[in-house]
Coordinates of C-alpha atoms in Angstrom, one line a residue:
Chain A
X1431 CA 0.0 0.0 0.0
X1432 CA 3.0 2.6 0.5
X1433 CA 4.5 1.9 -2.1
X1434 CA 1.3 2.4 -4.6
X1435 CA 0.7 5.7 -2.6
X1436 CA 4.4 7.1 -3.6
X1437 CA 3.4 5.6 -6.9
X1438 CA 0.3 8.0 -6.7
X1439 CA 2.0 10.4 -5.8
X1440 CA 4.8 10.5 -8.0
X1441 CA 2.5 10.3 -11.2
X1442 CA 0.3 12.9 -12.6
X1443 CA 0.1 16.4 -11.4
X1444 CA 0.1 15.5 -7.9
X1445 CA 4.1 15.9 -7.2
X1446 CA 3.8 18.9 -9.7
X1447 CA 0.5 20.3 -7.4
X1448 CA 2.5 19.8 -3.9
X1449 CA 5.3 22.1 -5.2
X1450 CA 3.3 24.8 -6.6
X1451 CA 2.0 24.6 -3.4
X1452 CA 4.9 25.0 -1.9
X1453 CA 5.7 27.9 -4.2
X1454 CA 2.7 30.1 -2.4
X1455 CA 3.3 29.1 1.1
X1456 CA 7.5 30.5 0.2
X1457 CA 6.1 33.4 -1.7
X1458 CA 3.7 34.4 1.5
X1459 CA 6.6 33.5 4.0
X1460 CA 9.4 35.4 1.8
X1461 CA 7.0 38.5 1.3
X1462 CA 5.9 38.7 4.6
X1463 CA 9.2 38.2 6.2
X1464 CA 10.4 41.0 4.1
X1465 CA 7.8 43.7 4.7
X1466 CA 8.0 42.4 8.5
X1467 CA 11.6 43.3 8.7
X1468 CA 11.2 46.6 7.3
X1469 CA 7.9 47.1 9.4
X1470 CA 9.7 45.5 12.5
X1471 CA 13.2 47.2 12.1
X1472 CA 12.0 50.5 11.5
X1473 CA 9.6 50.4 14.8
X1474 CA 12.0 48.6 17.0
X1475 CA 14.9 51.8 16.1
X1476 CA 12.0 54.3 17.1
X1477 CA 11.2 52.2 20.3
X1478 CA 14.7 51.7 21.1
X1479 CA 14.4 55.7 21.7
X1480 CA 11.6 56.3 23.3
X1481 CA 10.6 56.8 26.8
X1482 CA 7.9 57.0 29.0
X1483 CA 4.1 56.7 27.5
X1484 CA 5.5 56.7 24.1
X1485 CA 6.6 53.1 25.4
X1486 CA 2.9 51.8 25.5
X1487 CA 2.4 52.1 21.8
X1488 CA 4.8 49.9 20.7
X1489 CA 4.2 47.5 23.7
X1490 CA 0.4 47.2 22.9
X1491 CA 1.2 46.7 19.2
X1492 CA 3.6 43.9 20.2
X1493 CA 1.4 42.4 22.8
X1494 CA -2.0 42.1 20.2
X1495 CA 0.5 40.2 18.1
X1496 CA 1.8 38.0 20.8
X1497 CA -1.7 37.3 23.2
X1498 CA -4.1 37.3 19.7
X1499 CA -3.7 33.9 18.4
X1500 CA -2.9 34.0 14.4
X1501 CA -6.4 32.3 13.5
X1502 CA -8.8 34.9 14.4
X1503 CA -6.2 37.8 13.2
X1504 CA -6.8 35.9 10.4
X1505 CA -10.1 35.9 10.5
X1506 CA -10.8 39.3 11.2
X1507 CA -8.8 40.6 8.2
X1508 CA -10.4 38.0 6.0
X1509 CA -14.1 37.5 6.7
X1510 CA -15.1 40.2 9.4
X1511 CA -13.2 43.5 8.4
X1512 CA -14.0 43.7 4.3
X1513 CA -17.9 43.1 5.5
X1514 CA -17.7 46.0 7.5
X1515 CA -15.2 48.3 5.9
X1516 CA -16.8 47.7 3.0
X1517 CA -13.1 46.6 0.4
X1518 CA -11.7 43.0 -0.9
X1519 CA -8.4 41.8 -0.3
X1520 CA -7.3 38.0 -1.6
X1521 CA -6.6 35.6 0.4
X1522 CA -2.9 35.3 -0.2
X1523 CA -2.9 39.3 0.2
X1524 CA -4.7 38.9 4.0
X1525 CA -2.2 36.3 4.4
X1526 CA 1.0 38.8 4.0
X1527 CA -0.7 41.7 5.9
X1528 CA -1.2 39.7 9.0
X1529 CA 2.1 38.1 9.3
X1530 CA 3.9 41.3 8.2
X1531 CA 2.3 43.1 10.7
X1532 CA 2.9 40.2 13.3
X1533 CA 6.5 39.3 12.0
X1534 CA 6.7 43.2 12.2
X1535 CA 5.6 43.6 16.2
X1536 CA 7.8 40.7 17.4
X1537 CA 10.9 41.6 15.2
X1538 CA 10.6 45.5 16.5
X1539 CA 11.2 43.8 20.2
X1540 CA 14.0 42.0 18.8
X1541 CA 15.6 45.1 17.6
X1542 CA 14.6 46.9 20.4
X1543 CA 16.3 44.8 22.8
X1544 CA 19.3 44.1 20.8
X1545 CA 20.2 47.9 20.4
X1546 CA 19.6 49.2 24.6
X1547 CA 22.0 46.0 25.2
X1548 CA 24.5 47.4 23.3
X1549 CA 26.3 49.4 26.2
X1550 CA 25.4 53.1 27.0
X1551 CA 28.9 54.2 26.8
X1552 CA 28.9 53.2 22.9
X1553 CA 26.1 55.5 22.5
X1554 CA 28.1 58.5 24.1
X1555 CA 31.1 57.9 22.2
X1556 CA 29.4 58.1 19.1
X1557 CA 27.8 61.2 20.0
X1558 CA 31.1 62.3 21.7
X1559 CA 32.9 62.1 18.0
X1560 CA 30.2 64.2 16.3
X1561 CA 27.8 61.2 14.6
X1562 CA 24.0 62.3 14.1
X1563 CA 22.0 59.3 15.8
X1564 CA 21.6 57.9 12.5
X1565 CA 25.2 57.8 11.4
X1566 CA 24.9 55.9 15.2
X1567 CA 23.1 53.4 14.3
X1568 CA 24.7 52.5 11.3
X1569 CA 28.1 52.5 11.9
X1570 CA 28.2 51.8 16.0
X1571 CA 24.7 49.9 17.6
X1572 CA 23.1 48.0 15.0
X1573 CA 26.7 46.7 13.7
X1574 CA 27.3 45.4 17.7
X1575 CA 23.3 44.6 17.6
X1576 CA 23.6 42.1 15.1
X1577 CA 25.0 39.0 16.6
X1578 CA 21.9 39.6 18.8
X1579 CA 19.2 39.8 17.0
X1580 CA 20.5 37.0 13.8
X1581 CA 19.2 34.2 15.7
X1582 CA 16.1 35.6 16.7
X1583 CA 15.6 36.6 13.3
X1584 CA 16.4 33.1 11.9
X1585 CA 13.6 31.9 15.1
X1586 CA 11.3 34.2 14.1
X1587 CA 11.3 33.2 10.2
X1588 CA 10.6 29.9 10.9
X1589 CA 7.9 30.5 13.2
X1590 CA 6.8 32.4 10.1
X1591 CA 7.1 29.8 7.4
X1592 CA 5.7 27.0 10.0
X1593 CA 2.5 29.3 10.6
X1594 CA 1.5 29.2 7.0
X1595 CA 0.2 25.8 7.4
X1596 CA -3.2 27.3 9.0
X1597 CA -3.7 29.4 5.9
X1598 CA -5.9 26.8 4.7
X1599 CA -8.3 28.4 7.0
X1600 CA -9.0 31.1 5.0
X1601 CA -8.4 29.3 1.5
X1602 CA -5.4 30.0 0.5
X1603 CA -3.9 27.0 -1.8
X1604 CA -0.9 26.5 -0.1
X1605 CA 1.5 23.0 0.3
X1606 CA -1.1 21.9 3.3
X1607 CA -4.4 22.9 1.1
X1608 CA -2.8 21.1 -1.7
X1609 CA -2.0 17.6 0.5
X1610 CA -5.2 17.7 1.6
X1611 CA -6.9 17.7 -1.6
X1612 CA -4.5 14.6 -2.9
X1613 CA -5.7 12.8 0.2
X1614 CA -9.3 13.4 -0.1
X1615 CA -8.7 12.4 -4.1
X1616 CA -7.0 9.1 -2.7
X1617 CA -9.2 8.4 0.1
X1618 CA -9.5 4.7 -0.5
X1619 CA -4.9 4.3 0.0
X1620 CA -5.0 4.4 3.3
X1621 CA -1.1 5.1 3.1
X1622 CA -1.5 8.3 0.9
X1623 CA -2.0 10.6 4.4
X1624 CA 1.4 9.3 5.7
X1625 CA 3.1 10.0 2.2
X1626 CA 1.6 13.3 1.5
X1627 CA 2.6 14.5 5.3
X1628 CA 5.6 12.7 5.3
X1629 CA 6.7 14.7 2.1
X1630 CA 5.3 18.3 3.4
X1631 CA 6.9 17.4 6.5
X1632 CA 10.4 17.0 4.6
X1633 CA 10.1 20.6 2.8
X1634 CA 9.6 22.4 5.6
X1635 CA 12.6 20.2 7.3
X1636 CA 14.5 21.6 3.8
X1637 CA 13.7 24.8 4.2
X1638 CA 13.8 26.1 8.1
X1639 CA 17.1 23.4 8.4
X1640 CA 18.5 25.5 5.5
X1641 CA 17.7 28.8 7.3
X1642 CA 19.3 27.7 10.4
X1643 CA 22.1 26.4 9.1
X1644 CA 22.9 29.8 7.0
X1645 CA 21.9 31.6 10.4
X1646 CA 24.8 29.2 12.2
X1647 CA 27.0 30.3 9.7
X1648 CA 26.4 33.7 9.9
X1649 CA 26.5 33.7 12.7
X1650 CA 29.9 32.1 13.4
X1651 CA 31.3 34.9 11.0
X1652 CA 30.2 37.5 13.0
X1653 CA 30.9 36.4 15.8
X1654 CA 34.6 35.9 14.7
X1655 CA 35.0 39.1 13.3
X1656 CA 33.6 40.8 16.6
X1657 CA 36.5 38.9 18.4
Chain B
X938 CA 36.4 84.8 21.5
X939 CA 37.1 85.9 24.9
X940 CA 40.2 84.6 26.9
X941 CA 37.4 82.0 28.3
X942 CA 36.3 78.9 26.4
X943 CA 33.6 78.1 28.9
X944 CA 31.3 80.2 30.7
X945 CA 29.3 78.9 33.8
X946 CA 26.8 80.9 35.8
X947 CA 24.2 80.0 38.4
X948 CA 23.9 75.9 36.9
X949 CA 21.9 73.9 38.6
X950 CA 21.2 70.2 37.6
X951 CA 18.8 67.5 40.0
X952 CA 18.9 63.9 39.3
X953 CA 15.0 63.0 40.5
X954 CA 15.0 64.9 44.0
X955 CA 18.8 64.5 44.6
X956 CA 20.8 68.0 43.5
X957 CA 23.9 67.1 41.6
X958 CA 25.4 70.6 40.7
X959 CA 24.0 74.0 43.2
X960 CA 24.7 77.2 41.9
X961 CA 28.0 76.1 39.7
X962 CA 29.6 79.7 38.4
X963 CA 33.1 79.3 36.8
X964 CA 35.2 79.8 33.8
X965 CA 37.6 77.6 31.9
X966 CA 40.3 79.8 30.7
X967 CA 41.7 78.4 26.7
X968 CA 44.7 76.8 25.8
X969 CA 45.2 76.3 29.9
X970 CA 44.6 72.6 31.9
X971 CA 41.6 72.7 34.3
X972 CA 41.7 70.4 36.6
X973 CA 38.3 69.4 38.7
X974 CA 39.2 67.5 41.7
X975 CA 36.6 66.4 44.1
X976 CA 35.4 63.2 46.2
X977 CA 33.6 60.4 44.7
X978 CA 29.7 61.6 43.8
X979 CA 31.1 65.3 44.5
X980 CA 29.7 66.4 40.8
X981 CA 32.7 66.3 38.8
X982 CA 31.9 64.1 35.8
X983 CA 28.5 65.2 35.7
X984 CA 29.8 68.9 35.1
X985 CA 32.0 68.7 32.3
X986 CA 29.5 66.4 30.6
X987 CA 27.5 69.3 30.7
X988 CA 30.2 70.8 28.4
X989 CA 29.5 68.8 25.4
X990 CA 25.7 68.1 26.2
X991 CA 26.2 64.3 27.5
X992 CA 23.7 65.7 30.4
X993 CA 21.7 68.8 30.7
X994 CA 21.3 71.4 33.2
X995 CA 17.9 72.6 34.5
X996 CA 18.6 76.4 35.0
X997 CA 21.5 78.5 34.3
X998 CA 23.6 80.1 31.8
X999 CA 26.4 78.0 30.2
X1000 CA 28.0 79.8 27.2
X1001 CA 30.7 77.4 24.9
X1002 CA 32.8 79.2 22.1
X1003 CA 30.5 82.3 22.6
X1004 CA 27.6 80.3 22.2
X1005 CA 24.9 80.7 24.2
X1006 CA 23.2 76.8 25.5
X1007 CA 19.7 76.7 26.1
X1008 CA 19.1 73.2 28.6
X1009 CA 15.8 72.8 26.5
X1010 CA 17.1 72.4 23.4
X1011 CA 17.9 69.1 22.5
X1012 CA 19.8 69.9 19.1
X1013 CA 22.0 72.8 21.0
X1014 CA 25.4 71.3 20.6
X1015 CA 24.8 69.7 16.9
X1016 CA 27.1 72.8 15.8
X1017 CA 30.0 72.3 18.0
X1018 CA 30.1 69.4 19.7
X1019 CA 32.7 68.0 17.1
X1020 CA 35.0 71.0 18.3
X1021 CA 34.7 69.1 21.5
X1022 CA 36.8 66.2 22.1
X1023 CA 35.9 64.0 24.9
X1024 CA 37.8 60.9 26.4
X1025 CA 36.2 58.7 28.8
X1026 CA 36.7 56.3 31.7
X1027 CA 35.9 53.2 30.0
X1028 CA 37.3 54.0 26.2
X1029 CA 34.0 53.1 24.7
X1030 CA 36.0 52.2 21.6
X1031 CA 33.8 50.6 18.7
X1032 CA 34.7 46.6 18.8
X1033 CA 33.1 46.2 15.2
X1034 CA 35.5 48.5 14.0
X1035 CA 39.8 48.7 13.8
X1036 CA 41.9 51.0 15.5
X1037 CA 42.0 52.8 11.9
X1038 CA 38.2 52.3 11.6
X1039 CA 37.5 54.1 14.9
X1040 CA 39.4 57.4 14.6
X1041 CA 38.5 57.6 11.0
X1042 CA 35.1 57.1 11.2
X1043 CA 34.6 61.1 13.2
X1044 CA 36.9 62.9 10.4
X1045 CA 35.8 61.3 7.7
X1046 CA 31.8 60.8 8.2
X1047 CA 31.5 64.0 10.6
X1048 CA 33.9 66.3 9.3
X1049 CA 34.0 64.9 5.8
X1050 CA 37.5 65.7 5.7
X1051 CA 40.0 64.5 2.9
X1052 CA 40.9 60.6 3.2
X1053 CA 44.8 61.0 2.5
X1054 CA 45.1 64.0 4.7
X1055 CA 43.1 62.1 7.8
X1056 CA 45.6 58.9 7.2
X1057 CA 48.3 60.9 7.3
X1058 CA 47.1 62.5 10.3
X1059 CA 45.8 58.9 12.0
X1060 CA 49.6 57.7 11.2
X1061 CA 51.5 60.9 12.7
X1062 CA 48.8 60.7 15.8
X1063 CA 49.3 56.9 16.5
X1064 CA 53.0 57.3 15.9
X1065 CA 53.2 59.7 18.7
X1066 CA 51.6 58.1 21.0
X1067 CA 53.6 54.5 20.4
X1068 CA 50.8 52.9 18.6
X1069 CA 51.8 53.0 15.0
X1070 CA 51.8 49.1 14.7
X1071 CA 48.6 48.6 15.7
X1072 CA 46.0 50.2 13.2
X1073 CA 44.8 47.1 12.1
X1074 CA 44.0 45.7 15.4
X1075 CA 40.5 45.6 17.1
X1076 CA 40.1 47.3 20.2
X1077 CA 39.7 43.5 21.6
X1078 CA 43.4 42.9 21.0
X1079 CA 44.6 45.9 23.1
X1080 CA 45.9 46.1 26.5
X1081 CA 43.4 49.0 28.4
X1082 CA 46.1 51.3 28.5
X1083 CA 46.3 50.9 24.4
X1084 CA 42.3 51.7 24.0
X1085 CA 42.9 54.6 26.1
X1086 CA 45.5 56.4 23.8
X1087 CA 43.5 55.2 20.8
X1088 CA 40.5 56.8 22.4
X1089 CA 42.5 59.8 22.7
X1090 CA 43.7 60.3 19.3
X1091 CA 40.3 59.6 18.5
X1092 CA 39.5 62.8 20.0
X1093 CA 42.7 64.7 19.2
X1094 CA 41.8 63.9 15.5
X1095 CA 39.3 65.8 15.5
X1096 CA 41.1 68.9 16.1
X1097 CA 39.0 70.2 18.9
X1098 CA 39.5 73.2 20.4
X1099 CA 38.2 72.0 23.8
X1100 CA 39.1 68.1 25.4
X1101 CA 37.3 66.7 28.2
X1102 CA 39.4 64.3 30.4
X1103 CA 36.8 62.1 32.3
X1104 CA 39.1 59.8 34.7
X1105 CA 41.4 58.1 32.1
X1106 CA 43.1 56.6 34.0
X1107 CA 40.7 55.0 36.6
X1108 CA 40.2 51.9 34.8
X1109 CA 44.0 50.9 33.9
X1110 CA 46.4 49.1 35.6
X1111 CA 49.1 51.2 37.8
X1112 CA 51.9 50.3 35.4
X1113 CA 49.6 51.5 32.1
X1114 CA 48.4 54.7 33.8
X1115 CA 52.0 56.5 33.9
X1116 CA 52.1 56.1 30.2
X1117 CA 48.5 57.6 29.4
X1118 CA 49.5 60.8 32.1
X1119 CA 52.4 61.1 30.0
X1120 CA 50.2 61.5 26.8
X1121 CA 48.2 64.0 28.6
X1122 CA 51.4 65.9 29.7
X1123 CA 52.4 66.3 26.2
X1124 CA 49.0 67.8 25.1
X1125 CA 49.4 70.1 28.0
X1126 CA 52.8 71.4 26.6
X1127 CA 50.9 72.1 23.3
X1128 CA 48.6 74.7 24.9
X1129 CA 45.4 72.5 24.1
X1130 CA 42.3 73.8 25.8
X1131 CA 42.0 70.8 28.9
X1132 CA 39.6 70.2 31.3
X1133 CA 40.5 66.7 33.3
X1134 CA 38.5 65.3 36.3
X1135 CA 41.1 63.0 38.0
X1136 CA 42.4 61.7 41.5
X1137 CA 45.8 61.1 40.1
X1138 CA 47.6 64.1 42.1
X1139 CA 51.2 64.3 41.2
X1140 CA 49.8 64.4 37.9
X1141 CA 47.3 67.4 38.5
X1142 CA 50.2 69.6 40.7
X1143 CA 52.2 69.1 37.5
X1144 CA 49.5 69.7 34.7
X1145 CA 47.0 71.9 36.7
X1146 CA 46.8 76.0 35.5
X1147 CA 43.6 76.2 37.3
X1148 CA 42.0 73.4 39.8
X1149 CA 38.1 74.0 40.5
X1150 CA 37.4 71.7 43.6
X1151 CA 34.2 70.3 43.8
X1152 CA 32.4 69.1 46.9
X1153 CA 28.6 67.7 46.9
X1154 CA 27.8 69.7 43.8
X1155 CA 29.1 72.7 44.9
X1156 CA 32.5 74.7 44.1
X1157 CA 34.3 75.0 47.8
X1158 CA 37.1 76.1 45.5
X1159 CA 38.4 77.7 42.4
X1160 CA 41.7 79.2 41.9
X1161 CA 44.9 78.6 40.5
X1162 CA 47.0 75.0 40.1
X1163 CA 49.9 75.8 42.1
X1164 CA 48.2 77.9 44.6
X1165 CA 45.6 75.3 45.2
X1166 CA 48.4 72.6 46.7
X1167 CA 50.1 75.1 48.5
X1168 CA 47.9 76.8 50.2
X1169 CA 44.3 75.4 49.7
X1170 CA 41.8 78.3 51.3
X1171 CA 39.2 76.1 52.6
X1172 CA 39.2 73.2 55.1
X1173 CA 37.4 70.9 52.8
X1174 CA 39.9 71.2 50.4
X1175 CA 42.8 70.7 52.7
X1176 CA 40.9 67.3 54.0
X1177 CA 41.0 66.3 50.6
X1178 CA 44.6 67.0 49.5
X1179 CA 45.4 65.3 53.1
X1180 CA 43.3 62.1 52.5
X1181 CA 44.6 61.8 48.6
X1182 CA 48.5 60.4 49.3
X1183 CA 50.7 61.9 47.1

């Protein structure tokens, strides 16, 4: 019986089906990743900067994203918000917004923290030497910040690119939508399940190993040239 | 410009509830050594990081270079605080970045001076001060008395007209600190505008044009280096040359 279901699989569109799959859930993850970072950087430099009540916007934006689970974020951009606002986004487009804008709160704590754990007195020699607070970031705290925040950044994407599997929720035809129409096709190979799983199971091994490893290596490289 | 770099009148700075500087009023004369000498949590640092607007004052007048300082203006020393060199406690040199990389970086991204001309004048610097071998080194690789007279041609290259000395030698073994005073000495000869908070004594009686002597935020005394450890005026000034041995 396995072996007929990798038979099934194999043959036809089916193999072809799962990678296109595939294809969206990487193009959601890569595109939401990206906007996140920008989101998520540029927040977590203003936070880094901020004091007092300004502190509570930030924190409440990072908090929704971290309490709120991702389903009925999901939800509410997909099914609740275009009834009552009245537009029409695609699935896949719903999809990017919320995990930018989560990827977004949760890397803006990550930058956050790596850049006030850089030590004060960096901060006053930079200024001490005449640098604007931008040509302080640049070229003193986010440099040192770096080997900080690569690993959480690596943690984060992954967490990213795992979470797309729910997207089937809200329709989008991604590798886990995809399996699950092979297996409802194939209902009567009781073995297709395990092969269909096993497979989506090994791309996302492929792809978050792959991340982690380049973030190890990265990392190592930084770390060797911050001595 | 007058014959003072600095003016101070009536500055007053609280930390929360706690007063850190009452009623400061003094001058720091150019191309002379200041000295501020004082107990531990007397003020000292806190003042001359007022001088390049590291902290702020609540009320008062403080006047730099002819220019007038207002506390509230968070942008008030964009214009000159590159004339101001400052060298600190810790070094605070940039790890990410080479010897060459960190006195560079003000010249060349600051001042946006010539490349050749600030090499040339990195190489002369780090000659003089015994360094010349290490430009390619990270600050990792250097003794603490090395990061100190990197951090002070870091400062120097900037051709100041005012340096701030904040305890350089506090941090750094006994046998390092001799050769970091002796950097300092040199830069006295040169008539650079100083000011130096330090408990290293020999080295102020030798350096010192002026001491202002600080006690719990206040200035017991002000007057000139010699005079001040010959015949200090106050009592809490002759406690404190008594309980410093030197």
């Amino acid at each position: 019986m396995l072996t007929s279901a990798i038979n099934l699989i194999l043959a036809g569109t089916n193999l072809s089906r799962l990678i296109e799959g595939l294809g969206v859930t990487i193009e959601i993850s890569v595109l939401s990743i990206f906007f996140g970072t920008i989101l998520g950087g540029f927040l977590g430099l203003l936070w880094s900067n901020v004091t007092g009540a300004e502190r509570g916007f930030f924190r409440t934006y990072l908090e929704i994203f971290r309490i709120v689970p991702t389903i009925p974020l999901l939800f509410l951009f997909y099914y609740t918000f275009p009834r009552d606002l009245n537009f029409n986004l695609p699935a896949t487009a719903v999809s990017v917004l919320v995990f930018s804008l989560w990827f977004g709160a949760e890397f803006s704590d990550i930058v956050r923290a790596a850049v006030q754990s850089v030590a004060k007195g960096q901060k006053e020699s930079a200024y001490a030497i005449g640098l604007t607070a931008w040509q302080s970031y640049r070229y003193v705290l986010l440099p040192q910040s770096l080997v900080n925040i690569l690993p959480a950044y690596i943690n984060l994407s992954t967490r990213i690119i795992k979470t797309t599997s729910i997207l089937l929720l809200i329709s989008v035809t991604e590798v886990i939508t995809v399996g699950q129409q092979i297996i409802e096709a194939n209902s009567s190979n009781r073995a297709v399940p395990l092969v269909v799983y096993g497979l989506i199971a090994l791309f996302y091994f492929l792809i978050n190993g792959t991340l982690t490893w380049l973030s190890k290596k990265i990392e190592r490289k930084v770390v060797a040239n911050d001595r | 410009m007058t014959d003072e770099i600095i003016q101070v009148r009536h500055l007053n700075k609280k930390f929360g509830d706690k007063v850190v500087l009452k009623d400061i009023n003094l001058t720091i004369p150019k191309n002379k050594v200041t000295v501020v000498l004082g107990p531990s949590g007397s003020g000292k640092s806190t003042l001359i990081r007022t001088f390049n607007g590291l902290e702020s004052f609540d009320s008062g007048d403080l006047e730099i270079f002819g220019q007038k300082i207002d506390p509230h203006d968070k942008k008030a020393f964009a214009v000159i605080k590159h004339e101001i060199g400052m060298v600190f406690q810790s070094y605070d040199l940039f790890p990410n970045r080479t010897v060459m990389q960190n006195i560079t970086l003000g010249p060349l991204k600051v001042q946006k001076r010539d490349e050749t001309e600030v090499l040339d004048q990195v190489r002369q610097l780090l000659a003089e001060v015994g360094l010349q071998k290490f430009e390619n080194y990270y600050p990792q690789q250097l003794s603490g008395g090395q990061k100190q007279r990197v951090a002070i041609v870091r400062a120097l290259i900037l051709n100041p007209k005012l340096m701030l000395f904040d305890e350089v030698t506090a941090s750094l073994d006994p046998e390092m600190v001799r050769g970091v005073l002796e950097i300092l000495k040199q830069l006295a000869e040169q008539d650079l505008t100083m000011v130096v908070v330090t408990h290293e004594m020999n080295f102020a009686k030798q350096v010192a044009d002026k001491v202002i002597f600080l006690d719990s935020g206040e200035i017991v005394e002000e007057q000139n280096g010699k005079k001040f450890f010959q015949e200090p005026q106050t009592k809490r000034a002759r406690d404190f040359l008594d309980s410093m041995s030197f």
